[in-house]
Amino acid sequence: MSLPWIKKYEPKKISDIKGQDNAIAKLKSFVSDYGKGKKACLLYGETGNGKTISVHALANELNFEIIEVNASDFRNKDKIDSVIGSAIKQMSLFAKSKIILIDEIDGLSGNKDRGGIQEITKLLTDCTFPVIMTANNPWEQKFNSLRSKCEMIEFVPLDNKDVFSVLKKICDNEKISYSEEVLKTFSRRVGSDLRAGINDLQTLTNDKKLTKDVLDELNDRNKTEKITSALMKIFKTTDASVALSALDNVNEDMDKCILWIDENLPKEYTMPEDLSRAYEKLSKADIFNSRIRRRQYWRLLVYVNALLSAGIATSKNEKYKQFVEYEPTKRILKLWQANMKYQKRKGIAEKIAFLTHSSKKDALKDSLPFIKVMIESDKKLGGLISKELDLNDEEIEWMKK
């Protein structure tokens, strides 16, 4: 299994970070002069433009220990206090200074996370080590108190030239054949999300070529990744490390991702053995997803994502070469149609229950089937019953089916 390129080519020094000179200078100053200003800083900007990796590169360059937690994994006051609070108060295990990185605080949803944001704000008062947080959008009202405690550092959208230079270096190192025109087009499609661009490049160049035809498989990107592009990553690779991040930037909830995969899986996997293994992974993901809804234990989301991405990608023996046009699920439409049909049945039962002084349940079970037969078999009697029940044309048509 090959190493993911986002790991293989991650910057080891802050000088390797492209397009963020101003932000890097402020970040380095915050850590070097810690204690003279605010206790924490908040890095913000678009996905994939270097916020998290810059902290790692700086820690590596300064020989600092880094304690990293993802805010969405610790969603309430008690867990945040036990995990982040301990990291803030304890000395480094390796007798050197350290940085506490709280990644993706957007994952906290205000009041629903039972004091999580307030607890982080409180902990910042007594911290003795630099605390660095990251967010895509820190301007929501729920972050008002937290922002006042932090030095705000913006990571600007990456320029196409910076994205191009990084991707060109990777192509040269991996001995991928390309033309500069195609690579520049690819860089423009990536936008400022360099991380996603590196993932896409690895996915699309299994045969060591980047051509215009390959680019046609990639949907244009605009801040968030399209679900069809994510499906291509999952279905067109057998490398778990490449597929694992496919759903990270998709602007769809997990329920819809499951439905998209369910709809397109049999179109892509034509071998029965591959399809069987893939549906087994999909069914397990659905089970974990239902447990999340029932128990609100969001840590299980890690397993849902792994099963839907790496699990399904590795279910096949080899990559299928045929082109498949991925389509949205039709199940939602069918459910809506069935629900509309049930609503007519329910509405008629309510009218029967009102006139017969019975429950709606009894009307559905006993009266409705009997009245339906009378309307179907006797036109005159059916007209009288329809008039008495005040059925509209759609309800009468439904009763005759």
Short mmCIF file of C-alpha atoms in Angstrom, two decimals:
data_model
loop_
_atom_site.label_atom_id
_atom_site.label_comp_id
_atom_site.label_asym_id
_atom_site.label_seq_id
_atom_site.Cartn_x
_atom_site.Cartn_y
_atom_site.Cartn_z
CA MET A 1 0.00 0.00 0.00
CA SER A 2 1.54 3.32 -1.07
CA LEU A 3 1.85 6.23 1.34
CA PRO A 4 -0.73 8.99 0.76
CA TRP A 5 0.95 11.88 -1.01
CA ILE A 6 -0.46 14.40 1.46
CA LYS A 7 1.68 12.59 4.06
CA LYS A 8 4.63 11.88 1.79
CA TYR A 9 4.97 15.53 0.72
CA GLU A 10 3.79 17.32 3.85
CA PRO A 11 6.03 20.31 4.68
CA LYS A 12 8.63 19.67 7.37
CA LYS A 13 9.64 23.35 7.71
CA ILE A 14 7.55 26.50 7.67
CA SER A 15 9.57 27.74 4.70
CA ASP A 16 7.99 24.90 2.70
CA ILE A 17 4.48 26.33 3.19
CA LYS A 18 3.34 28.07 0.02
CA GLY A 19 1.37 31.31 -0.25
CA GLN A 20 0.99 32.05 3.48
CA ASP A 21 4.04 34.20 4.29
CA ASN A 22 2.13 36.78 6.34
CA ALA A 23 0.18 34.18 8.32
CA ILE A 24 3.31 32.09 8.96
CA ALA A 25 5.20 35.15 10.26
CA LYS A 26 2.39 35.96 12.70
CA LEU A 27 2.11 32.33 13.81
CA LYS A 28 5.85 32.06 14.45
CA SER A 29 5.82 35.33 16.38
CA PHE A 30 2.90 34.14 18.51
CA VAL A 31 4.72 30.96 19.54
CA SER A 32 8.17 32.56 19.96
CA ASP A 33 6.83 35.46 22.05
CA TYR A 34 4.31 33.42 23.99
CA GLY A 35 3.36 35.03 27.28
CA LYS A 36 3.60 38.61 26.03
CA GLY A 37 0.17 38.66 24.39
CA LYS A 38 -2.94 36.54 24.17
CA LYS A 39 -2.90 32.93 25.38
CA ALA A 40 -4.26 31.43 22.14
CA CYS A 41 -4.46 32.08 18.44
CA LEU A 42 -7.11 31.08 15.94
CA LEU A 43 -6.08 30.18 12.40
CA TYR A 44 -8.92 30.58 9.94
CA GLY A 45 -9.43 30.23 6.21
CA GLU A 46 -10.64 27.88 3.51
CA THR A 47 -10.24 24.11 3.65
CA GLY A 48 -6.92 22.68 2.50
CA ASN A 49 -4.83 25.87 2.47
CA GLY A 50 -2.28 24.88 5.11
CA LYS A 51 -3.62 25.79 8.58
CA THR A 52 -3.03 22.48 10.36
CA ILE A 53 0.14 21.49 8.53
CA SER A 54 1.70 24.89 9.30
CA VAL A 55 1.38 24.20 13.04
CA HIS A 56 3.02 20.80 12.61
CA ALA A 57 5.83 22.27 10.51
CA LEU A 58 6.47 25.00 13.07
CA ALA A 59 6.51 22.51 15.97
CA ASN A 60 8.94 20.32 14.03
CA GLU A 61 11.21 23.26 13.27
CA LEU A 62 11.24 24.47 16.89
CA ASN A 63 11.55 20.91 18.25
CA PHE A 64 8.33 21.34 20.24
CA GLU A 65 6.06 18.48 21.24
CA ILE A 66 2.61 18.87 19.65
CA ILE A 67 -0.59 17.68 21.31
CA GLU A 68 -3.35 17.55 18.70
CA VAL A 69 -7.04 16.98 19.33
CA ASN A 70 -10.01 17.36 17.02
CA ALA A 71 -12.71 19.50 18.60
CA SER A 72 -15.52 17.39 17.12
CA ASP A 73 -14.24 14.33 19.03
CA PHE A 74 -14.75 16.04 22.41
CA ARG A 75 -18.18 17.60 22.25
CA ASN A 76 -19.05 18.41 25.88
CA LYS A 77 -17.61 20.25 28.85
CA ASP A 78 -16.43 17.22 30.84
CA LYS A 79 -14.56 15.57 27.96
CA ILE A 80 -12.95 18.84 26.90
CA ASP A 81 -11.81 19.49 30.46
CA SER A 82 -10.35 15.99 30.88
CA VAL A 83 -8.53 15.89 27.54
CA ILE A 84 -7.65 19.47 26.59
CA GLY A 85 -7.47 20.67 30.19
CA SER A 86 -4.93 17.99 31.07
CA ALA A 87 -2.81 18.82 28.02
CA ILE A 88 -2.77 22.51 28.93
CA LYS A 89 -1.74 21.97 32.55
CA GLN A 90 0.75 19.09 32.33
CA MET A 91 4.41 19.45 31.45
CA SER A 92 5.75 17.82 28.29
CA LEU A 93 6.66 14.14 28.57
CA PHE A 94 9.91 14.82 26.76
CA ALA A 95 11.07 17.77 28.90
CA LYS A 96 10.60 20.28 26.09
CA SER A 97 8.00 22.88 25.31
CA LYS A 98 4.82 21.98 23.50
CA ILE A 99 1.98 23.32 21.39
CA ILE A 100 -1.65 22.34 21.95
CA LEU A 101 -3.49 22.18 18.62
CA ILE A 102 -7.30 22.11 18.72
CA ASP A 103 -8.29 21.36 15.15
CA GLU A 104 -11.61 22.13 13.45
CA ILE A 105 -13.47 23.97 16.20
CA ASP A 106 -16.25 24.40 13.62
CA GLY A 107 -17.18 20.86 14.71
CA LEU A 108 -18.60 22.28 17.93
CA SER A 109 -22.21 23.32 17.47
CA GLY A 110 -22.80 25.80 20.26
CA ASN A 111 -25.55 24.93 22.74
CA LYS A 112 -25.93 21.38 21.43
CA ASP A 113 -22.41 20.58 22.60
CA ARG A 114 -23.32 21.31 26.22
CA GLY A 115 -20.82 24.00 27.13
CA GLY A 116 -17.93 22.86 24.92
CA ILE A 117 -17.04 26.29 23.52
CA GLN A 118 -17.42 27.96 26.92
CA GLU A 119 -15.14 25.35 28.52
CA ILE A 120 -12.39 25.91 25.93
CA THR A 121 -12.66 29.68 26.50
CA LYS A 122 -12.35 29.14 30.27
CA LEU A 123 -9.30 26.86 29.94
CA LEU A 124 -7.42 29.48 27.91
CA THR A 125 -7.19 31.73 30.99
CA ASP A 126 -4.76 29.46 32.86
CA CYS A 127 -2.82 27.81 30.04
CA THR A 128 0.99 27.87 30.18
CA PHE A 129 1.63 26.59 26.64
CA PRO A 130 0.64 28.05 23.25
CA VAL A 131 -2.86 26.97 22.24
CA ILE A 132 -3.59 27.10 18.51
CA MET A 133 -7.05 26.46 17.06
CA THR A 134 -8.20 26.12 13.46
CA ALA A 135 -11.54 26.92 11.84
CA ASN A 136 -12.96 27.52 8.39
CA ASN A 137 -15.42 30.18 9.56
CA PRO A 138 -14.80 31.67 13.03
CA TRP A 139 -17.26 34.56 12.64
CA GLU A 140 -20.37 32.72 13.83
CA GLN A 141 -22.01 34.17 16.92
CA LYS A 142 -21.22 31.07 19.00
CA PHE A 143 -17.49 31.92 18.78
CA ASN A 144 -17.82 35.54 20.04
CA SER A 145 -16.33 34.91 23.51
CA LEU A 146 -13.64 32.62 22.12
CA ARG A 147 -12.49 35.13 19.48
CA SER A 148 -11.92 37.78 22.14
CA LYS A 149 -9.38 35.49 23.83
CA CYS A 150 -7.47 34.73 20.62
CA GLU A 151 -5.10 36.35 18.20
CA MET A 152 -6.79 35.97 14.81
CA ILE A 153 -4.55 34.82 11.94
CA GLU A 154 -6.04 34.53 8.46
CA PHE A 155 -4.80 31.93 5.96
CA VAL A 156 -5.65 33.43 2.57
CA PRO A 157 -6.88 31.39 -0.43
CA LEU A 158 -3.94 29.94 -2.31
CA ASP A 159 -2.96 31.41 -5.65
CA ASN A 160 -3.07 29.10 -8.69
CA LYS A 161 0.68 29.60 -9.15
CA ASP A 162 1.39 28.28 -5.66
CA VAL A 163 -0.86 25.26 -6.21
CA PHE A 164 0.79 24.64 -9.60
CA SER A 165 4.32 24.77 -8.16
CA VAL A 166 3.50 22.16 -5.48
CA LEU A 167 1.74 19.81 -7.90
CA LYS A 168 4.54 20.19 -10.46
CA LYS A 169 7.13 19.19 -7.86
CA ILE A 170 5.10 16.10 -6.96
CA CYS A 171 4.66 15.11 -10.62
CA ASP A 172 8.41 15.43 -11.21
CA ASN A 173 9.28 13.40 -8.12
CA GLU A 174 6.75 10.68 -8.98
CA LYS A 175 7.87 10.65 -12.64
CA ILE A 176 4.38 11.45 -13.90
CA SER A 177 4.20 12.59 -17.52
CA TYR A 178 2.24 15.79 -18.05
CA SER A 179 2.07 18.93 -20.11
CA GLU A 180 2.26 22.29 -18.32
CA GLU A 181 -1.02 23.34 -19.95
CA VAL A 182 -2.88 20.32 -18.51
CA LEU A 183 -1.28 20.73 -15.08
CA LYS A 184 -2.19 24.43 -15.00
CA THR A 185 -5.78 23.56 -15.92
CA PHE A 186 -5.83 20.97 -13.17
CA SER A 187 -4.43 23.54 -10.70
CA ARG A 188 -7.20 26.01 -11.59
CA ARG A 189 -9.85 23.35 -11.05
CA VAL A 190 -8.38 22.53 -7.64
CA GLY A 191 -8.92 26.13 -6.55
CA SER A 192 -7.25 26.92 -3.22
CA ASP A 193 -7.77 23.46 -1.69
CA LEU A 194 -4.25 22.12 -2.15
CA ARG A 195 -4.83 19.09 0.08
CA ALA A 196 -7.75 17.92 -2.05
CA GLY A 197 -5.71 18.65 -5.19
CA ILE A 198 -2.88 16.37 -4.04
CA ASN A 199 -5.40 13.63 -3.25
CA ASP A 200 -7.00 14.01 -6.67
CA LEU A 201 -3.61 13.95 -8.39
CA GLN A 202 -2.71 10.66 -6.71
CA THR A 203 -6.09 9.16 -7.60
CA LEU A 204 -5.99 10.21 -11.25
CA THR A 205 -2.41 9.23 -12.06
CA ASN A 206 -2.22 5.54 -11.20
CA ASP A 207 -0.82 4.97 -14.69
CA LYS A 208 1.78 7.76 -14.25
CA LYS A 209 0.05 10.06 -16.76
CA LEU A 210 -1.90 13.28 -16.39
CA THR A 211 -3.76 13.98 -19.63
CA LYS A 212 -6.69 16.11 -20.73
CA ASP A 213 -8.85 12.97 -20.91
CA VAL A 214 -8.09 12.26 -17.24
CA LEU A 215 -9.09 15.81 -16.30
CA ASP A 216 -12.49 15.28 -17.86
CA GLU A 217 -13.20 12.75 -15.09
CA LEU A 218 -12.69 15.40 -12.44
CA ASN A 219 -15.59 17.72 -11.61
CA ASP A 220 -14.89 21.38 -11.04
CA ARG A 221 -14.32 22.16 -7.39
CA ASN A 222 -15.70 25.14 -5.52
CA LYS A 223 -14.76 25.20 -1.83
CA THR A 224 -16.50 21.91 -1.15
CA GLU A 225 -15.97 18.76 -3.12
CA LYS A 226 -18.74 17.33 -5.28
CA ILE A 227 -20.13 13.97 -4.24
CA THR A 228 -19.51 12.59 -7.76
CA SER A 229 -15.80 13.39 -7.44
CA ALA A 230 -15.70 11.64 -4.07
CA LEU A 231 -17.38 8.57 -5.58
CA MET A 232 -14.75 8.50 -8.29
CA LYS A 233 -12.02 8.42 -5.64
CA ILE A 234 -13.69 5.49 -3.88
CA PHE A 235 -14.70 3.47 -6.93
CA LYS A 236 -11.58 4.08 -9.05
CA THR A 237 -8.92 2.97 -6.56
CA THR A 238 -8.01 -0.12 -4.56
CA ASP A 239 -5.72 1.87 -2.26
CA ALA A 240 -7.35 2.36 1.14
CA SER A 241 -5.14 5.34 2.00
CA VAL A 242 -6.27 7.23 -1.10
CA ALA A 243 -9.97 6.45 -0.62
CA LEU A 244 -10.04 7.20 3.11
CA SER A 245 -10.20 10.98 2.69
CA ALA A 246 -12.68 10.91 -0.21
CA LEU A 247 -15.67 12.07 1.84
CA ASP A 248 -13.80 14.58 4.03
CA ASN A 249 -14.75 17.69 2.04
CA VAL A 250 -18.11 16.61 0.64
CA ASN A 251 -20.94 18.99 1.47
CA GLU A 252 -23.48 16.20 2.03
CA ASP A 253 -24.58 14.54 5.25
CA MET A 254 -23.70 10.89 5.81
CA ASP A 255 -27.24 9.66 5.10
CA LYS A 256 -27.10 11.12 1.60
CA CYS A 257 -23.58 9.76 1.03
CA ILE A 258 -24.86 6.27 1.86
CA LEU A 259 -27.74 6.69 -0.60
CA TRP A 260 -25.41 7.94 -3.36
CA ILE A 261 -23.11 4.94 -2.90
CA ASP A 262 -26.05 2.54 -2.73
CA GLU A 263 -27.44 3.91 -6.01
CA ASN A 264 -24.18 3.77 -8.00
CA LEU A 265 -22.40 0.77 -6.51
CA PRO A 266 -24.00 -1.86 -8.77
CA LYS A 267 -23.27 0.29 -11.83
CA GLU A 268 -19.55 0.38 -11.02
CA TYR A 269 -18.90 -3.08 -9.50
CA THR A 270 -19.96 -5.62 -12.07
CA MET A 271 -18.30 -8.69 -10.50
CA PRO A 272 -20.72 -10.43 -8.07
CA GLU A 273 -17.97 -11.15 -5.50
CA ASP A 274 -16.83 -7.52 -5.46
CA LEU A 275 -20.41 -6.28 -5.21
CA SER A 276 -21.17 -8.66 -2.33
CA ARG A 277 -18.16 -7.53 -0.32
CA ALA A 278 -18.92 -3.86 -1.01
CA TYR A 279 -22.55 -4.17 0.09
CA GLU A 280 -21.42 -5.89 3.28
CA LYS A 281 -19.27 -2.81 4.08
CA LEU A 282 -22.15 -0.50 3.12
CA SER A 283 -24.59 -2.36 5.40
CA LYS A 284 -22.18 -2.16 8.36
CA ALA A 285 -21.73 1.58 7.75
CA ASP A 286 -25.52 1.97 7.80
CA ILE A 287 -25.70 0.10 11.13
CA PHE A 288 -23.10 2.39 12.73
CA ASN A 289 -24.89 5.42 11.29
CA SER A 290 -28.19 4.34 12.85
CA ARG A 291 -26.45 3.88 16.21
CA ILE A 292 -25.15 7.43 15.97
CA ARG A 293 -28.70 8.73 15.50
CA ARG A 294 -30.07 6.57 18.31
CA ARG A 295 -27.30 7.05 20.89
CA GLN A 296 -25.77 10.37 19.74
CA TYR A 297 -22.32 8.75 20.00
CA TRP A 298 -20.58 10.68 17.25
CA ARG A 299 -17.24 8.93 17.70
CA LEU A 300 -18.73 6.11 15.59
CA LEU A 301 -18.62 8.46 12.60
CA VAL A 302 -14.98 7.44 12.14
CA TYR A 303 -16.07 3.87 11.41
CA VAL A 304 -18.89 4.97 9.09
CA ASN A 305 -16.44 7.01 7.03
CA ALA A 306 -13.83 4.22 6.94
CA LEU A 307 -16.36 1.62 5.79
CA LEU A 308 -17.90 3.87 3.13
CA SER A 309 -14.54 4.96 1.70
CA ALA A 310 -11.64 2.55 2.27
CA GLY A 311 -13.95 -0.41 2.94
CA ILE A 312 -15.78 -0.15 -0.36
CA ALA A 313 -12.64 0.79 -2.31
CA THR A 314 -10.81 -2.37 -1.17
CA SER A 315 -13.79 -4.66 -1.75
CA LYS A 316 -12.83 -5.09 -5.40
CA ASN A 317 -9.87 -7.11 -6.67
CA GLU A 318 -8.91 -4.51 -9.26
CA LYS A 319 -10.03 -1.14 -10.56
CA TYR A 320 -12.85 -1.14 -13.14
CA LYS A 321 -11.89 0.76 -16.28
CA GLN A 322 -15.32 1.51 -17.70
CA PHE A 323 -16.76 5.01 -17.45
CA VAL A 324 -19.83 5.31 -15.22
CA GLU A 325 -21.96 8.43 -14.98
CA TYR A 326 -22.89 8.66 -11.31
CA GLU A 327 -26.46 9.70 -10.58
CA PRO A 328 -28.30 10.79 -7.42
CA THR A 329 -30.40 8.25 -5.60
CA LYS A 330 -33.96 7.67 -6.77
CA ARG A 331 -34.94 6.19 -3.42
CA ILE A 332 -35.87 9.58 -1.93
CA LEU A 333 -38.28 10.21 -4.83
CA LYS A 334 -39.81 6.75 -4.35
CA LEU A 335 -40.18 7.34 -0.62
CA TRP A 336 -41.81 10.70 -1.31
CA GLN A 337 -44.22 9.11 -3.80
CA ALA A 338 -45.06 6.34 -1.32
CA ASN A 339 -45.57 8.92 1.41
CA MET A 340 -47.89 10.97 -0.80
CA LYS A 341 -49.88 7.82 -1.51
CA TYR A 342 -50.05 7.04 2.20
CA GLN A 343 -51.16 10.61 2.94
CA LYS A 344 -54.24 10.09 0.72
CA ARG A 345 -55.01 6.84 2.54
CA LYS A 346 -54.52 8.54 5.89
CA GLY A 347 -56.74 11.49 4.92
CA ILE A 348 -59.61 9.22 3.83
CA ALA A 349 -59.29 7.19 7.06
CA GLU A 350 -59.59 10.40 9.11
CA LYS A 351 -62.85 11.26 7.34
CA ILE A 352 -64.22 7.75 7.91
CA ALA A 353 -63.17 7.85 11.59
CA PHE A 354 -64.95 11.20 12.10
CA LEU A 355 -68.25 10.00 10.60
CA THR A 356 -68.20 6.55 12.24
CA HIS A 357 -67.02 7.80 15.65
CA SER A 358 -64.10 5.36 15.61
CA SER A 359 -60.34 5.66 15.86
CA LYS A 360 -58.22 6.34 12.80
CA LYS A 361 -56.46 3.04 13.41
CA ASP A 362 -59.74 1.09 13.31
CA ALA A 363 -60.82 3.02 10.21
CA LEU A 364 -57.60 2.09 8.41
CA LYS A 365 -57.78 -1.54 9.44
CA ASP A 366 -61.52 -2.35 9.21
CA SER A 367 -63.66 0.29 7.52
CA LEU A 368 -61.45 1.56 4.71
CA PRO A 369 -60.89 -1.80 2.92
CA PHE A 370 -64.65 -2.56 3.08
CA ILE A 371 -65.69 0.89 1.78
CA LYS A 372 -63.04 0.66 -0.97
CA VAL A 373 -64.61 -2.57 -2.24
CA MET A 374 -68.11 -1.00 -2.25
CA ILE A 375 -66.94 2.01 -4.24
CA GLU A 376 -65.15 -0.22 -6.78
CA SER A 377 -68.07 -2.65 -7.23
CA ASP A 378 -71.13 -0.36 -7.22
CA LYS A 379 -70.88 2.93 -9.08
CA LYS A 380 -74.14 4.38 -7.67
CA LEU A 381 -73.36 3.35 -4.10
CA GLY A 382 -69.82 4.54 -4.53
CA GLY A 383 -71.09 7.99 -5.53
CA LEU A 384 -73.24 8.22 -2.43
CA ILE A 385 -70.42 7.11 -0.14
CA SER A 386 -67.99 9.54 -1.77
CA LYS A 387 -70.46 12.38 -1.29
CA GLU A 388 -71.09 11.45 2.34
CA LEU A 389 -67.34 11.26 3.09
CA ASP A 390 -66.71 14.48 1.11
CA LEU A 391 -63.97 12.83 -0.95
CA ASN A 392 -62.21 14.96 -3.56
CA ASP A 393 -61.43 13.74 -7.09
CA GLU A 394 -57.91 12.49 -6.16
CA GLU A 395 -59.24 10.55 -3.18
CA ILE A 396 -62.04 8.99 -5.28
CA GLU A 397 -59.48 7.99 -7.92
CA TRP A 398 -57.30 6.41 -5.21
CA MET A 399 -60.26 4.45 -3.83
CA LYS A 400 -60.97 2.99 -7.29
CA LYS A 401 -57.40 1.66 -7.74
#
